[in-house]
């Protein structure tokens, strides 16, 4: 099997936004924190937390997510002083804002406009900060909030009342968790949540799912979490997000804030991709991204008359009012007449469409209005109509002038058609789904397909707002998006266009799965979440649009499963082979997923198309990931004579240099080197003086301090496991290998005996997915472990969990050492310390092999010091003639330990 990745250049003119963003009207020296986005009638509204001790909530509006207009203060109510995390929800003509002033319980405010003014509508609702609301398909309301025991949720009897909270098992590291956001997609409830502390670089977002209900426990997505995290560089402190649908009506986005040096917060958003139920954030990004896609056809009616692009059948009186909406207000005739307005553009067979309307008045109780879709001609189309009197949604299809049996769905009891409402229609592979105000009301199968969309009114006067359709549905909106690299791309997210354009399958399956793609690619479930491409064979290929952050050297990790032992991969940029043929070993079977890394691929900056092609073999293809690489040779040793030295970029905990050793008391982490390092050896001498739960870290990324204290960087105990990578630590009788993903998972252990106050040498050799650990014996590893889906790159350093420990002679090298190339401390001490003449009758010379700081003593056999001398010289002379004859001990203390020699004075 040969997997070929071809990259072709595409114009970068489609670029659109760059994180973090700065908007007009932001709070000075405070920025935009806790951003929340509401979409109403085709327009997006952004809200954020209020600067401390200021009053009022700010809002911005946009139609494309690219251009934002400051709308001013949407509330100046006194309760909005220091308003925490305001979120706004629309229901039946009213907008409800939920916020916690300075964190002191919640209030509901209301307005008839998304830009306010919002005024208090409820008594104190209590609950802790970061209130969020979800309205389920049955129109029941739920309230969620932060809590020390994880996200809590409760029922809402009304928009201004909350019930008793229950724990939802959505929690960061068994502690304080905030920033909840709940949404539902394809029958699955998704909860995102943020932890642990706003002002740590390790602020991050996880998510969990369930299929049972809004107040049922959520299962964390452990294989994907955290979905948002970055602690290195300037783009850090990422969290408190909300999720919303983008302008193309199909793509999901996450908005969140970043923290600038523990000061102002800034607005960010990134796309979400879907692989079945698996949610994938295409980020975080801090370089320019492709513009948010717009619908394939849409209209905001921002003009004086309907003009071109519309056709009207059945008569009616159509006009545009206030450059805001399309109005049908023909005089009532006493008979039913269907007035239809049709967009001239035509959807494809699969599509998503959105319609907005409100009834102004009606002729009688039989009045109805709504959407037309799949319109071919006057004898073939579908309708989704709202009956304002009976409060029902009617779905029906006309084919060749013959109506099918209508389907009716109940709308909420308080449904009022005189307020603005949204109808959403999704058509995917023969199935239609109908939503009203975001609530799924009906799902049915019908052969209707491509056609025009539009509006219909019967026996009423109706205002019709934003209308749009997109030929994207069920997450296909991200297929052609240029996905950011560095980053990971699931194999099933190849480009659209079908056979010969987005992909090629030499032997298509007899019955296409049509699971998440509407083509003939064979897709199977994967134990790592979502789906994988099944049985990729010679000649099959897949194309992916990518957006490369910068020119440079990258490593590519491919995750696959194969029983074949004759696999190989070639990667090309354009027509140039940049990798040669790379052998891929068998993973042991098609149910055994493995990561394999190809090093040193030169990628050009900007937008490109990447092609994956199998030349031989048979494998299941799950994902590939590019990371920036630093595979250059390196070899650095630290003896900590005066300081840690350059290159130690991260620290937390109580670290110091004592007696030319690196010392930590209790909890802490320190990292050295490049996050882009992959395969290397890291080793050190170490001695325990209290506890043994300490050792080396390697392949470390995103280290962060922990806790939810006011000064979280002074709480290293909580953040001991706040990094991604590995650590080797000890117990009295074992060597322990842990894997960390902002937690600690013991993955294997080896035997040994490690007494207190005894120096030993620890070495770790990590290459590809192999981890070997040596203790004193540098030939025979005490641990030999293979991690099939490993962390593939990162820094090295020290790790201590409640232990007092001393480190010396730290070395990290790209050499993969498998034999001893060093002498142990006793051998070094024996060779470096010489006492002569011995016996001595006068002055005594003590000589060392190197100049370093030492304390030298001569003591009698009872341990009483007679002479004490500090020096940094290689050779010293002590006046032994002042000491009575007899046997004595010469004691030298330096960074290698305490060394002794016998001395006889004649």
mmCIF file with all atom_site columns, C-alpha atoms in Angstrom, residues 747-857:
data_model
loop_
_atom_site.group_PDB
_atom_site.id
_atom_site.type_symbol
_atom_site.label_atom_id
_atom_site.label_alt_id
_atom_site.label_comp_id
_atom_site.label_asym_id
_atom_site.label_entity_id
_atom_site.label_seq_id
_atom_site.pdbx_PDB_ins_code
_atom_site.Cartn_x
_atom_site.Cartn_y
_atom_site.Cartn_z
_atom_site.occupancy
_atom_site.B_iso_or_equiv
_atom_site.pdbx_formal_charge
_atom_site.auth_seq_id
_atom_site.auth_comp_id
_atom_site.auth_asym_id
_atom_site.auth_atom_id
_atom_site.pdbx_PDB_model_num
ATOM 1   C CA . UNK A 1 747 ? -0.335 2.654  31.685 1.00 0.00 ? 747 UNK A CA 1
ATOM 2   C CA . UNK A 1 748 ? 2.307  0.195  32.913 1.00 0.00 ? 748 UNK A CA 1
ATOM 3   C CA . UNK A 1 749 ? 4.903  -0.400 35.622 1.00 0.00 ? 749 UNK A CA 1
ATOM 4   C CA . UNK A 1 750 ? 8.160  -2.235 36.215 1.00 0.00 ? 750 UNK A CA 1
ATOM 5   C CA . UNK A 1 751 ? 9.897  -3.678 39.298 1.00 0.00 ? 751 UNK A CA 1
ATOM 6   C CA . UNK A 1 752 ? 12.698 -2.096 41.312 1.00 0.00 ? 752 UNK A CA 1
ATOM 7   C CA . UNK A 1 753 ? 13.872 -1.032 44.740 1.00 0.00 ? 753 UNK A CA 1
ATOM 8   C CA . UNK A 1 754 ? 14.386 2.654  45.411 1.00 0.00 ? 754 UNK A CA 1
ATOM 9   C CA . UNK A 1 755 ? 15.518 3.467  48.944 1.00 0.00 ? 755 UNK A CA 1
ATOM 10  C CA . UNK A 1 756 ? 15.518 6.993  50.259 1.00 0.00 ? 756 UNK A CA 1
ATOM 11  C CA . UNK A 1 757 ? 18.662 9.139  50.089 1.00 0.00 ? 757 UNK A CA 1
ATOM 12  C CA . UNK A 1 758 ? 20.273 6.927  47.430 1.00 0.00 ? 758 UNK A CA 1
ATOM 13  C CA . UNK A 1 759 ? 21.222 8.303  44.040 1.00 0.00 ? 759 UNK A CA 1
ATOM 14  C CA . UNK A 1 760 ? 20.213 6.409  40.920 1.00 0.00 ? 760 UNK A CA 1
ATOM 15  C CA . UNK A 1 761 ? 20.244 7.090  37.206 1.00 0.00 ? 761 UNK A CA 1
ATOM 16  C CA . UNK A 1 762 ? 16.990 7.238  35.193 1.00 0.00 ? 762 UNK A CA 1
ATOM 17  C CA . UNK A 1 763 ? 16.876 7.125  31.405 1.00 0.00 ? 763 UNK A CA 1
ATOM 18  C CA . UNK A 1 764 ? 13.927 7.194  28.991 1.00 0.00 ? 764 UNK A CA 1
ATOM 19  C CA . UNK A 1 765 ? 14.278 6.456  25.276 1.00 0.00 ? 765 UNK A CA 1
ATOM 20  C CA . UNK A 1 766 ? 11.205 7.322  23.216 1.00 0.00 ? 766 UNK A CA 1
ATOM 21  C CA . UNK A 1 767 ? 11.021 6.593  19.486 1.00 0.00 ? 767 UNK A CA 1
ATOM 22  C CA . UNK A 1 768 ? 7.875  6.385  17.356 1.00 0.00 ? 768 UNK A CA 1
ATOM 23  C CA . UNK A 1 769 ? 5.373  4.587  19.643 1.00 0.00 ? 769 UNK A CA 1
ATOM 24  C CA . UNK A 1 770 ? 8.021  2.831  21.763 1.00 0.00 ? 770 UNK A CA 1
ATOM 25  C CA . UNK A 1 771 ? 8.924  3.928  25.298 1.00 0.00 ? 771 UNK A CA 1
ATOM 26  C CA . UNK A 1 772 ? 11.859 2.292  27.102 1.00 0.00 ? 772 UNK A CA 1
ATOM 27  C CA . UNK A 1 773 ? 12.756 3.112  30.694 1.00 0.00 ? 773 UNK A CA 1
ATOM 28  C CA . UNK A 1 774 ? 16.115 2.253  32.279 1.00 0.00 ? 774 UNK A CA 1
ATOM 29  C CA . UNK A 1 775 ? 17.172 2.583  35.908 1.00 0.00 ? 775 UNK A CA 1
ATOM 30  C CA . UNK A 1 776 ? 20.933 2.261  36.631 1.00 0.00 ? 776 UNK A CA 1
ATOM 31  C CA . UNK A 1 777 ? 21.190 -0.678 34.207 1.00 0.00 ? 777 UNK A CA 1
ATOM 32  C CA . UNK A 1 778 ? 21.439 1.130  30.882 1.00 0.00 ? 778 UNK A CA 1
ATOM 33  C CA . UNK A 1 779 ? 21.262 -2.078 28.822 1.00 0.00 ? 779 UNK A CA 1
ATOM 34  C CA . UNK A 1 780 ? 18.129 -3.833 30.077 1.00 0.00 ? 780 UNK A CA 1
ATOM 35  C CA . UNK A 1 781 ? 15.000 -1.643 30.291 1.00 0.00 ? 781 UNK A CA 1
ATOM 36  C CA . UNK A 1 782 ? 12.779 -2.031 33.306 1.00 0.00 ? 782 UNK A CA 1
ATOM 37  C CA . UNK A 1 783 ? 9.824  -0.869 31.123 1.00 0.00 ? 783 UNK A CA 1
ATOM 38  C CA . UNK A 1 784 ? 9.434  -1.582 27.409 1.00 0.00 ? 784 UNK A CA 1
ATOM 39  C CA . UNK A 1 785 ? 6.045  -0.227 26.336 1.00 0.00 ? 785 UNK A CA 1
ATOM 40  C CA . UNK A 1 786 ? 4.338  0.492  23.035 1.00 0.00 ? 786 UNK A CA 1
ATOM 41  C CA . UNK A 1 787 ? 1.584  3.121  22.900 1.00 0.00 ? 787 UNK A CA 1
ATOM 42  C CA . UNK A 1 788 ? -0.285 2.503  19.654 1.00 0.00 ? 788 UNK A CA 1
ATOM 43  C CA . UNK A 1 789 ? -1.860 5.995  19.604 1.00 0.00 ? 789 UNK A CA 1
ATOM 44  C CA . UNK A 1 790 ? 0.879  8.028  21.294 1.00 0.00 ? 790 UNK A CA 1
ATOM 45  C CA . UNK A 1 791 ? 1.604  11.655 21.854 1.00 0.00 ? 791 UNK A CA 1
ATOM 46  C CA . UNK A 1 792 ? 4.096  12.150 19.063 1.00 0.00 ? 792 UNK A CA 1
ATOM 47  C CA . UNK A 1 793 ? 6.128  15.206 20.064 1.00 0.00 ? 793 UNK A CA 1
ATOM 48  C CA . UNK A 1 794 ? 6.986  17.479 22.939 1.00 0.00 ? 794 UNK A CA 1
ATOM 49  C CA . UNK A 1 795 ? 9.420  18.793 25.517 1.00 0.00 ? 795 UNK A CA 1
ATOM 50  C CA . UNK A 1 796 ? 11.261 16.982 28.312 1.00 0.00 ? 796 UNK A CA 1
ATOM 51  C CA . UNK A 1 797 ? 11.680 17.852 31.965 1.00 0.00 ? 797 UNK A CA 1
ATOM 52  C CA . UNK A 1 798 ? 11.047 17.079 35.628 1.00 0.00 ? 798 UNK A CA 1
ATOM 53  C CA . UNK A 1 799 ? 7.844  16.077 37.400 1.00 0.00 ? 799 UNK A CA 1
ATOM 54  C CA . UNK A 1 800 ? 7.131  15.823 41.135 1.00 0.00 ? 800 UNK A CA 1
ATOM 55  C CA . UNK A 1 801 ? 3.919  14.893 42.900 1.00 0.00 ? 801 UNK A CA 1
ATOM 56  C CA . UNK A 1 802 ? 4.220  15.681 46.609 1.00 0.00 ? 802 UNK A CA 1
ATOM 57  C CA . UNK A 1 803 ? 7.860  14.609 46.714 1.00 0.00 ? 803 UNK A CA 1
ATOM 58  C CA . UNK A 1 804 ? 11.112 16.220 47.870 1.00 0.00 ? 804 UNK A CA 1
ATOM 59  C CA . UNK A 1 805 ? 13.642 15.244 45.231 1.00 0.00 ? 805 UNK A CA 1
ATOM 60  C CA . UNK A 1 806 ? 17.004 16.366 43.847 1.00 0.00 ? 806 UNK A CA 1
ATOM 61  C CA . UNK A 1 807 ? 18.060 16.090 40.201 1.00 0.00 ? 807 UNK A CA 1
ATOM 62  C CA . UNK A 1 808 ? 21.484 16.370 38.606 1.00 0.00 ? 808 UNK A CA 1
ATOM 63  C CA . UNK A 1 809 ? 23.187 15.760 35.263 1.00 0.00 ? 809 UNK A CA 1
ATOM 64  C CA . UNK A 1 810 ? 19.993 16.200 33.222 1.00 0.00 ? 810 UNK A CA 1
ATOM 65  C CA . UNK A 1 811 ? 20.556 15.315 29.589 1.00 0.00 ? 811 UNK A CA 1
ATOM 66  C CA . UNK A 1 812 ? 18.290 15.293 26.563 1.00 0.00 ? 812 UNK A CA 1
ATOM 67  C CA . UNK A 1 813 ? 19.650 14.186 23.220 1.00 0.00 ? 813 UNK A CA 1
ATOM 68  C CA . UNK A 1 814 ? 18.365 13.136 19.830 1.00 0.00 ? 814 UNK A CA 1
ATOM 69  C CA . UNK A 1 815 ? 20.702 10.146 20.146 1.00 0.00 ? 815 UNK A CA 1
ATOM 70  C CA . UNK A 1 816 ? 18.655 7.063  20.965 1.00 0.00 ? 816 UNK A CA 1
ATOM 71  C CA . UNK A 1 817 ? 20.907 5.635  23.671 1.00 0.00 ? 817 UNK A CA 1
ATOM 72  C CA . UNK A 1 818 ? 20.515 1.926  24.323 1.00 0.00 ? 818 UNK A CA 1
ATOM 73  C CA . UNK A 1 819 ? 23.810 1.134  26.061 1.00 0.00 ? 819 UNK A CA 1
ATOM 74  C CA . UNK A 1 820 ? 25.656 2.683  28.974 1.00 0.00 ? 820 UNK A CA 1
ATOM 75  C CA . UNK A 1 821 ? 27.844 5.609  27.911 1.00 0.00 ? 821 UNK A CA 1
ATOM 76  C CA . UNK A 1 822 ? 28.405 6.956  31.408 1.00 0.00 ? 822 UNK A CA 1
ATOM 77  C CA . UNK A 1 823 ? 29.949 5.851  34.688 1.00 0.00 ? 823 UNK A CA 1
ATOM 78  C CA . UNK A 1 824 ? 27.856 5.725  37.798 1.00 0.00 ? 824 UNK A CA 1
ATOM 79  C CA . UNK A 1 825 ? 28.270 8.282  40.549 1.00 0.00 ? 825 UNK A CA 1
ATOM 80  C CA . UNK A 1 826 ? 30.440 6.010  42.703 1.00 0.00 ? 826 UNK A CA 1
ATOM 81  C CA . UNK A 1 827 ? 32.855 5.371  39.862 1.00 0.00 ? 827 UNK A CA 1
ATOM 82  C CA . UNK A 1 828 ? 33.067 9.069  39.121 1.00 0.00 ? 828 UNK A CA 1
ATOM 83  C CA . UNK A 1 829 ? 33.629 9.916  42.779 1.00 0.00 ? 829 UNK A CA 1
ATOM 84  C CA . UNK A 1 830 ? 36.363 7.286  43.138 1.00 0.00 ? 830 UNK A CA 1
ATOM 85  C CA . UNK A 1 831 ? 38.219 8.587  40.104 1.00 0.00 ? 831 UNK A CA 1
ATOM 86  C CA . UNK A 1 832 ? 37.815 12.270 40.852 1.00 0.00 ? 832 UNK A CA 1
ATOM 87  C CA . UNK A 1 833 ? 38.813 12.422 44.546 1.00 0.00 ? 833 UNK A CA 1
ATOM 88  C CA . UNK A 1 834 ? 42.494 11.720 45.466 1.00 0.00 ? 834 UNK A CA 1
ATOM 89  C CA . UNK A 1 835 ? 44.140 12.289 48.881 1.00 0.00 ? 835 UNK A CA 1
ATOM 90  C CA . UNK A 1 836 ? 47.957 12.302 49.151 1.00 0.00 ? 836 UNK A CA 1
ATOM 91  C CA . UNK A 1 837 ? 50.319 11.772 50.664 1.00 0.00 ? 837 UNK A CA 1
ATOM 92  C CA . UNK A 1 838 ? 48.498 9.153  52.684 1.00 0.00 ? 838 UNK A CA 1
ATOM 93  C CA . UNK A 1 839 ? 49.762 8.485  55.369 1.00 0.00 ? 839 UNK A CA 1
ATOM 94  C CA . UNK A 1 840 ? 50.640 12.118 55.906 1.00 0.00 ? 840 UNK A CA 1
ATOM 95  C CA . UNK A 1 841 ? 52.835 13.861 58.449 1.00 0.00 ? 841 UNK A CA 1
ATOM 96  C CA . UNK A 1 842 ? 52.297 17.438 57.243 1.00 0.00 ? 842 UNK A CA 1
ATOM 97  C CA . UNK A 1 843 ? 50.160 19.171 54.669 1.00 0.00 ? 843 UNK A CA 1
ATOM 98  C CA . UNK A 1 844 ? 47.588 16.996 52.858 1.00 0.00 ? 844 UNK A CA 1
ATOM 99  C CA . UNK A 1 845 ? 46.727 17.469 49.156 1.00 0.00 ? 845 UNK A CA 1
ATOM 100 C CA . UNK A 1 846 ? 43.162 16.720 47.997 1.00 0.00 ? 846 UNK A CA 1
ATOM 101 C CA . UNK A 1 847 ? 42.697 16.667 44.210 1.00 0.00 ? 847 UNK A CA 1
ATOM 102 C CA . UNK A 1 848 ? 39.542 16.436 42.058 1.00 0.00 ? 848 UNK A CA 1
ATOM 103 C CA . UNK A 1 849 ? 39.035 15.824 38.365 1.00 0.00 ? 849 UNK A CA 1
ATOM 104 C CA . UNK A 1 850 ? 37.091 19.062 37.829 1.00 0.00 ? 850 UNK A CA 1
ATOM 105 C CA . UNK A 1 851 ? 36.636 22.481 39.369 1.00 0.00 ? 851 UNK A CA 1
ATOM 106 C CA . UNK A 1 852 ? 33.266 22.885 41.025 1.00 0.00 ? 852 UNK A CA 1
ATOM 107 C CA . UNK A 1 853 ? 31.850 24.172 44.266 1.00 0.00 ? 853 UNK A CA 1
ATOM 108 C CA . UNK A 1 854 ? 32.560 21.833 47.207 1.00 0.00 ? 854 UNK A CA 1
ATOM 109 C CA . UNK A 1 855 ? 32.621 21.697 50.972 1.00 0.00 ? 855 UNK A CA 1
ATOM 110 C CA . UNK A 1 856 ? 35.567 19.708 52.383 1.00 0.00 ? 856 UNK A CA 1
ATOM 111 C CA . UNK A 1 857 ? 35.855 18.469 55.962 1.00 0.00 ? 857 UNK A CA 1
#
